[in-house]
Short mmCIF file of C-alpha atoms and ligand atoms in Angstrom, two decimals:
data_model
loop_
_atom_site.label_atom_id
_atom_site.label_comp_id
_atom_site.label_asym_id
_atom_site.label_seq_id
_atom_site.Cartn_x
_atom_site.Cartn_y
_atom_site.Cartn_z
CA UNK A 1 47.14 0.43 30.89
CA UNK A 2 47.55 3.05 27.96
CA UNK A 3 46.87 0.10 26.14
CA UNK A 4 43.20 -0.43 27.62
CA UNK A 5 42.07 3.39 26.56
CA UNK A 6 42.63 2.76 22.91
CA UNK A 7 41.23 -0.88 23.66
CA UNK A 8 37.59 0.44 25.23
CA UNK A 9 38.26 3.92 22.17
CA UNK A 10 37.81 1.73 19.46
CA UNK A 11 34.92 0.21 21.45
CA UNK A 12 33.82 3.33 21.59
CA UNK A 13 33.46 4.09 18.87
CA UNK A 14 32.86 0.41 17.19
CA UNK A 15 29.14 1.27 19.16
CA UNK A 16 29.31 4.60 17.95
CA UNK A 17 28.84 3.59 14.65
CA UNK A 18 26.98 0.37 14.80
CA UNK A 19 23.71 2.73 16.40
CA UNK A 20 24.29 5.05 13.64
CA UNK A 21 24.43 2.28 10.91
CA UNK A 22 21.81 0.71 11.92
CA UNK A 23 19.41 3.68 13.32
CA UNK A 24 17.69 4.27 9.97
CA UNK A 25 16.84 0.43 9.04
CA UNK A 26 16.42 -0.24 13.41
CA UNK A 27 12.81 0.20 15.09
CA UNK A 28 13.70 0.68 19.10
CA UNK A 29 13.44 -2.52 19.51
CA UNK A 30 16.02 -3.81 17.27
CA UNK A 31 13.64 -5.61 14.56
CA UNK A 32 15.27 -4.97 10.96
CA UNK A 33 13.48 -2.51 8.33
CA UNK A 34 15.40 -3.13 5.17
CA UNK A 35 13.12 -5.25 2.76
CA UNK A 36 10.78 -2.62 4.27
CA UNK A 37 12.58 -0.17 2.81
CA UNK A 38 12.31 -1.22 -1.55
CA UNK A 39 10.58 0.65 -4.53
CA UNK A 40 7.01 -0.46 -5.65
CA UNK A 41 7.49 -4.57 -6.56
CA UNK A 42 9.92 -5.62 -5.72
CA UNK A 43 7.69 -7.63 -3.31
CA UNK A 44 5.38 -8.87 -5.66
CA UNK A 45 6.50 -12.38 -5.98
CA UNK A 46 7.02 -12.42 -2.16
CA UNK A 47 3.07 -10.64 -2.24
CA UNK A 48 1.58 -13.35 -4.10
CA UNK A 49 3.75 -16.43 -3.87
CA UNK A 50 5.03 -18.65 -0.60
CA UNK A 51 7.98 -18.95 -1.28
CA UNK A 52 10.42 -16.66 0.70
CA UNK A 53 6.96 -15.79 3.28
CA UNK A 54 4.02 -17.95 3.90
CA UNK A 55 1.55 -15.49 6.51
CA UNK A 56 0.29 -11.95 5.08
CA UNK A 57 0.40 -9.63 8.28
CA UNK A 58 -1.75 -5.75 6.90
CA UNK A 59 -1.29 -2.62 9.44
CA UNK A 60 -4.61 -0.95 8.88
CA UNK A 61 -3.50 2.42 10.12
CA UNK A 62 -5.89 4.65 10.60
CA UNK A 63 -6.69 8.87 11.50
CA UNK A 64 -9.72 8.61 14.35
CA UNK A 65 -12.60 8.59 13.11
CA UNK A 66 -11.33 7.76 8.94
CA UNK A 67 -11.28 3.26 10.09
CA UNK A 68 -12.15 1.96 6.72
CA UNK A 69 -15.56 0.11 7.00
CA UNK A 70 -15.82 -3.22 7.92
CA UNK A 71 -17.43 -4.18 4.27
CA UNK A 72 -14.49 -2.76 2.52
CA UNK A 73 -11.27 -5.06 4.71
CA UNK A 74 -13.50 -8.33 3.63
CA UNK A 75 -13.88 -6.95 0.11
CA UNK A 76 -10.24 -6.11 0.12
CA UNK A 77 -9.21 -10.00 2.23
CA UNK A 78 -11.34 -11.50 -0.20
CA UNK A 79 -8.70 -9.92 -2.87
CA UNK A 80 -5.89 -10.85 -1.46
CA UNK A 81 -7.14 -14.88 -0.97
CA UNK A 82 -7.87 -15.02 -4.67
CA UNK A 83 -4.51 -13.57 -5.97
CA UNK A 84 -1.79 -15.19 -4.32
CA UNK A 85 -1.26 -17.96 -2.45
CA UNK A 86 -1.10 -16.47 1.56
CA UNK A 87 -3.83 -18.05 3.48
CA UNK A 88 -2.68 -17.51 6.35
CA UNK A 89 -3.29 -13.25 5.88
CA UNK A 90 -4.05 -11.22 9.69
CA UNK A 91 -4.33 -7.59 9.57
CA UNK A 92 -4.54 -5.60 12.32
CA UNK A 93 -6.08 -1.50 13.11
CA UNK A 94 -4.16 1.18 15.10
CA UNK A 95 -5.92 4.05 15.42
CA UNK A 96 -4.21 7.67 15.15
CA UNK A 97 -4.20 10.05 15.44
CA UNK A 98 -3.97 13.32 12.77
CA UNK A 99 -1.57 14.95 12.25
CA UNK A 100 -3.14 18.01 11.76
CA UNK A 101 -1.75 18.61 8.64
CA UNK A 102 -4.34 20.76 5.36
CA UNK A 103 -2.22 17.82 2.78
CA UNK A 104 0.35 15.49 2.97
CA UNK A 105 3.54 15.35 0.46
CA UNK A 106 4.06 11.46 -0.57
CA UNK A 107 7.35 11.99 1.37
CA UNK A 108 5.70 13.29 4.90
CA UNK A 109 3.18 10.22 4.29
CA UNK A 110 6.25 8.42 4.34
CA UNK A 111 7.53 10.41 7.97
CA UNK A 112 4.19 9.67 9.30
CA UNK A 113 4.82 5.72 9.01
CA UNK A 114 8.44 5.87 9.84
CA UNK A 115 7.18 7.62 13.23
CA UNK A 116 4.03 4.88 13.27
CA UNK A 117 4.72 1.48 11.48
CA UNK A 118 4.62 -1.44 13.52
CA UNK A 119 5.22 -4.34 11.80
CA UNK A 120 8.20 -5.00 9.75
CA UNK A 121 8.45 -7.83 7.81
CA UNK A 122 10.14 -10.93 10.32
CA UNK A 123 10.85 -14.25 9.06
CA UNK A 124 7.28 -16.25 7.39
CA UNK A 125 5.82 -13.15 8.39
CA UNK A 126 5.37 -10.67 5.39
CA UNK A 127 4.02 -6.74 6.38
CA UNK A 128 2.20 -4.21 4.11
CA UNK A 129 1.32 -0.73 6.58
CA UNK A 130 -1.69 1.01 4.66
CA UNK A 131 -2.23 4.10 6.30
CA UNK A 132 -6.24 5.68 6.13
CA UNK A 133 -5.41 10.05 5.54
CA UNK A 134 -7.99 12.20 6.80
CA UNK A 135 -5.94 14.40 5.00
CA UNK A 136 -6.07 14.38 0.78
CA UNK A 137 -3.09 15.07 -1.69
CA UNK A 138 -1.46 18.08 -2.00
CA UNK A 139 -0.95 17.39 -5.98
CA UNK A 140 -4.83 17.66 -5.23
CA UNK A 141 -7.19 20.11 -7.73
CA UNK A 142 -10.21 20.57 -6.46
CA UNK A 143 -10.73 22.75 -9.47
CA UNK A 144 -10.36 20.10 -12.17
CA UNK A 145 -11.84 17.61 -11.02
CA UNK A 146 -8.58 15.62 -10.86
CA UNK A 147 -8.78 14.18 -6.40
CA UNK A 148 -6.16 11.38 -5.70
CA UNK A 149 -7.75 7.98 -3.76
CA UNK A 150 -4.65 6.58 -3.17
CA UNK A 151 -1.15 6.27 -3.58
CA UNK A 152 1.39 3.21 -3.43
CA UNK A 153 5.07 4.88 -2.14
CA UNK A 154 7.73 1.65 -1.20
CA UNK A 155 7.43 -2.16 -2.15
CA UNK A 156 4.68 -2.43 1.41
CA UNK A 157 3.14 0.32 1.64
CA UNK A 158 0.45 2.74 0.24
CA UNK A 159 -1.59 5.04 1.58
CA UNK A 160 -5.99 5.41 1.24
CA UNK A 161 -6.79 9.06 1.12
CA UNK A 162 -10.09 7.89 3.06
CA UNK A 163 -10.86 11.66 4.25
CA UNK A 164 -11.19 12.51 -0.43
CA UNK A 165 -13.05 8.39 -0.95
CA UNK A 166 -15.93 9.20 1.37
CA UNK A 167 -16.17 12.48 0.81
CA UNK A 168 -16.67 11.82 -3.05
CA UNK A 169 -18.67 8.73 -1.81
CA UNK A 170 -21.04 11.00 -0.42
CA UNK A 171 -22.14 12.44 -3.15
CA UNK A 172 -23.46 9.70 -5.47
CA UNK A 173 -26.95 8.35 -4.99
CA UNK A 174 -25.71 4.39 -6.39
CA UNK A 175 -21.72 4.18 -4.70
CA UNK A 176 -21.82 3.53 -1.38
CA UNK A 177 -17.99 3.33 0.79
CA UNK A 178 -17.03 0.63 0.58
CA UNK A 179 -17.53 1.01 -2.67
CA UNK A 180 -14.84 3.76 -3.64
CA UNK A 181 -12.91 1.97 -0.94
CA UNK A 182 -13.00 -0.86 -2.80
CA UNK A 183 -11.43 -0.08 -5.58
CA UNK A 184 -9.02 2.48 -4.34
CA UNK A 185 -7.42 -0.61 -2.51
CA UNK A 186 -7.53 -3.30 -4.78
CA UNK A 187 -6.14 -0.43 -7.48
CA UNK A 188 -3.62 0.17 -5.11
CA UNK A 189 -2.16 -3.01 -3.71
CA UNK A 190 -2.52 -3.76 -7.70
CA UNK A 191 0.95 -1.69 -7.79
CA UNK A 192 2.39 -3.42 -4.59
CA UNK A 193 1.45 -7.23 -7.06
CA UNK A 194 3.81 -5.50 -9.59
CA UNK A 195 1.28 -4.62 -11.73
CA UNK A 196 1.49 -2.99 -14.51
CA UNK A 197 5.66 -3.65 -16.22
CA UNK A 198 5.61 -2.62 -12.56
CA UNK A 199 7.82 -5.48 -10.83
CA UNK A 200 5.85 -8.79 -12.31
CA UNK A 201 6.61 -8.18 -16.05
CA UNK A 202 3.88 -8.45 -18.68
CA UNK A 203 2.84 -11.77 -20.70
CA UNK A 204 1.31 -9.54 -23.33
CA UNK A 205 1.78 -5.90 -23.85
CA UNK A 206 -1.31 -4.63 -22.26
CA UNK A 207 0.51 -1.45 -20.48
CA UNK A 208 -1.70 2.01 -21.65
CA UNK A 209 0.96 4.58 -23.42
CA UNK A 210 -0.43 7.11 -22.41
CA UNK A 211 -0.28 5.87 -18.41
CA UNK A 212 2.79 4.36 -17.22
CA UNK A 213 2.08 1.26 -14.82
CA UNK A 214 -1.45 0.75 -16.00
CA UNK A 215 -3.93 -1.63 -18.15
CA UNK A 216 -5.32 -0.97 -21.30
CA UNK A 217 -8.22 -3.31 -20.99
CA UNK A 218 -11.49 -1.18 -20.72
CA UNK A 219 -13.04 -2.08 -17.53
CA UNK A 220 -10.20 -3.87 -15.90
CA UNK A 221 -8.94 -2.20 -12.21
CA UNK A 222 -5.88 -1.43 -13.12
CA UNK A 223 -7.38 1.51 -15.50
CA UNK A 224 -5.18 4.92 -14.93
CA UNK A 225 -8.09 6.71 -13.89
CA UNK A 226 -9.51 5.05 -11.36
CA UNK A 227 -6.66 6.38 -8.94
CA UNK A 228 -8.15 9.77 -9.28
CA UNK A 229 -11.61 10.54 -7.70
CA UNK A 230 -13.20 11.92 -11.72
CA UNK A 231 -11.97 8.92 -13.41
CA UNK A 232 -13.15 6.15 -10.25
CA UNK A 233 -17.46 7.80 -10.07
CA UNK A 234 -17.61 7.45 -13.72
CA UNK A 235 -16.48 4.08 -13.82
CA UNK A 236 -18.63 2.72 -10.71
CA UNK A 237 -21.18 4.16 -11.68
CA UNK A 238 -20.88 3.16 -15.55
CA UNK A 239 -20.93 -0.65 -14.02
CA UNK A 240 -23.02 -0.48 -11.38
CA UNK A 241 -26.09 0.84 -13.90
CA UNK A 242 -25.10 -2.41 -16.38
CA UNK A 243 -23.84 -5.01 -14.37
CA UNK A 244 -25.37 -4.33 -10.93
CA UNK A 245 -21.68 -4.17 -9.49
CA UNK A 246 -19.73 -1.34 -8.88
CA UNK A 247 -16.44 -2.89 -7.82
CA UNK A 248 -13.95 -3.00 -10.98
CA UNK A 249 -11.66 -7.03 -10.75
CA UNK A 250 -9.17 -7.42 -12.80
CA UNK A 251 -8.36 -7.90 -16.76
CA UNK A 252 -7.19 -11.88 -17.75
CA UNK A 253 -3.96 -9.99 -19.26
CA UNK A 254 -3.21 -8.42 -15.62
CA UNK A 255 -4.58 -12.04 -14.02
CA UNK A 256 -2.16 -13.90 -15.84
CA UNK A 257 0.72 -11.02 -15.48
CA UNK A 258 0.45 -12.32 -11.44
CA UNK A 259 0.33 -16.24 -12.90
CA UNK A 260 3.38 -15.71 -14.68
CA UNK A 261 5.09 -14.29 -11.56
CA UNK A 262 4.54 -16.56 -8.12
CA UNK A 263 0.50 -15.48 -7.62
CA UNK A 264 -2.64 -17.29 -7.71
ZN1 ZN B 1 -2.96 3.00 -10.41
ZN1 ZN B 2 -5.83 -4.75 -16.62
#
């Protein structure tokens, strides 16, 4: 009898340890989240190549009223198909209520992801979570003209400050919402691709000495100024006026780095 009781206590402890160990990395349905909780750039090769994952699942979660335009998402998909070997790319949309925050820290954004994300790596599927937020970043200084358009914070997670993107685009007669959305999405996704020297090694040196993980080549999508509102708008307007197309693309050096790490 005593033996039996000790046995049940041991089972109970075992269950408790399992539960507490898994609670951080597993969804209630038992999905393992750990592969999606790594650092930015850690999954560059997995995103670019078909070696470990053949399918890309993008969960586009947006606050009601802040869904990206379909033109943007088509541009974004084209960018993914041009730079990676993934043929099977699916975007699923998920509408979320506003968190009713005036500003958001990256920690708050990561916490919201833990609450709302449903797509995680599974078998041949690599899942990415993109949150289109209504609120701006808490690090913005509007008086100084420093507004953040987007950010990456893990290997398969990023945020687009959609409210800020729209406000900026609406001020310009030359630039559309889709121009700013596409440029921001593609730039931030460039960091998930591991650019520059953020999980994807440089073939030739071209990292901006004044801006870590950004490119120093004029006109490249991975230029640091594209991270912030003022820089983004002047780059897009200049490009629109001179080339007729606003959205910047990756330069040859960035593309070479991606090709060297399993990309197209
Ligand atoms: Zn950047
Ligand atoms: Zn570049």
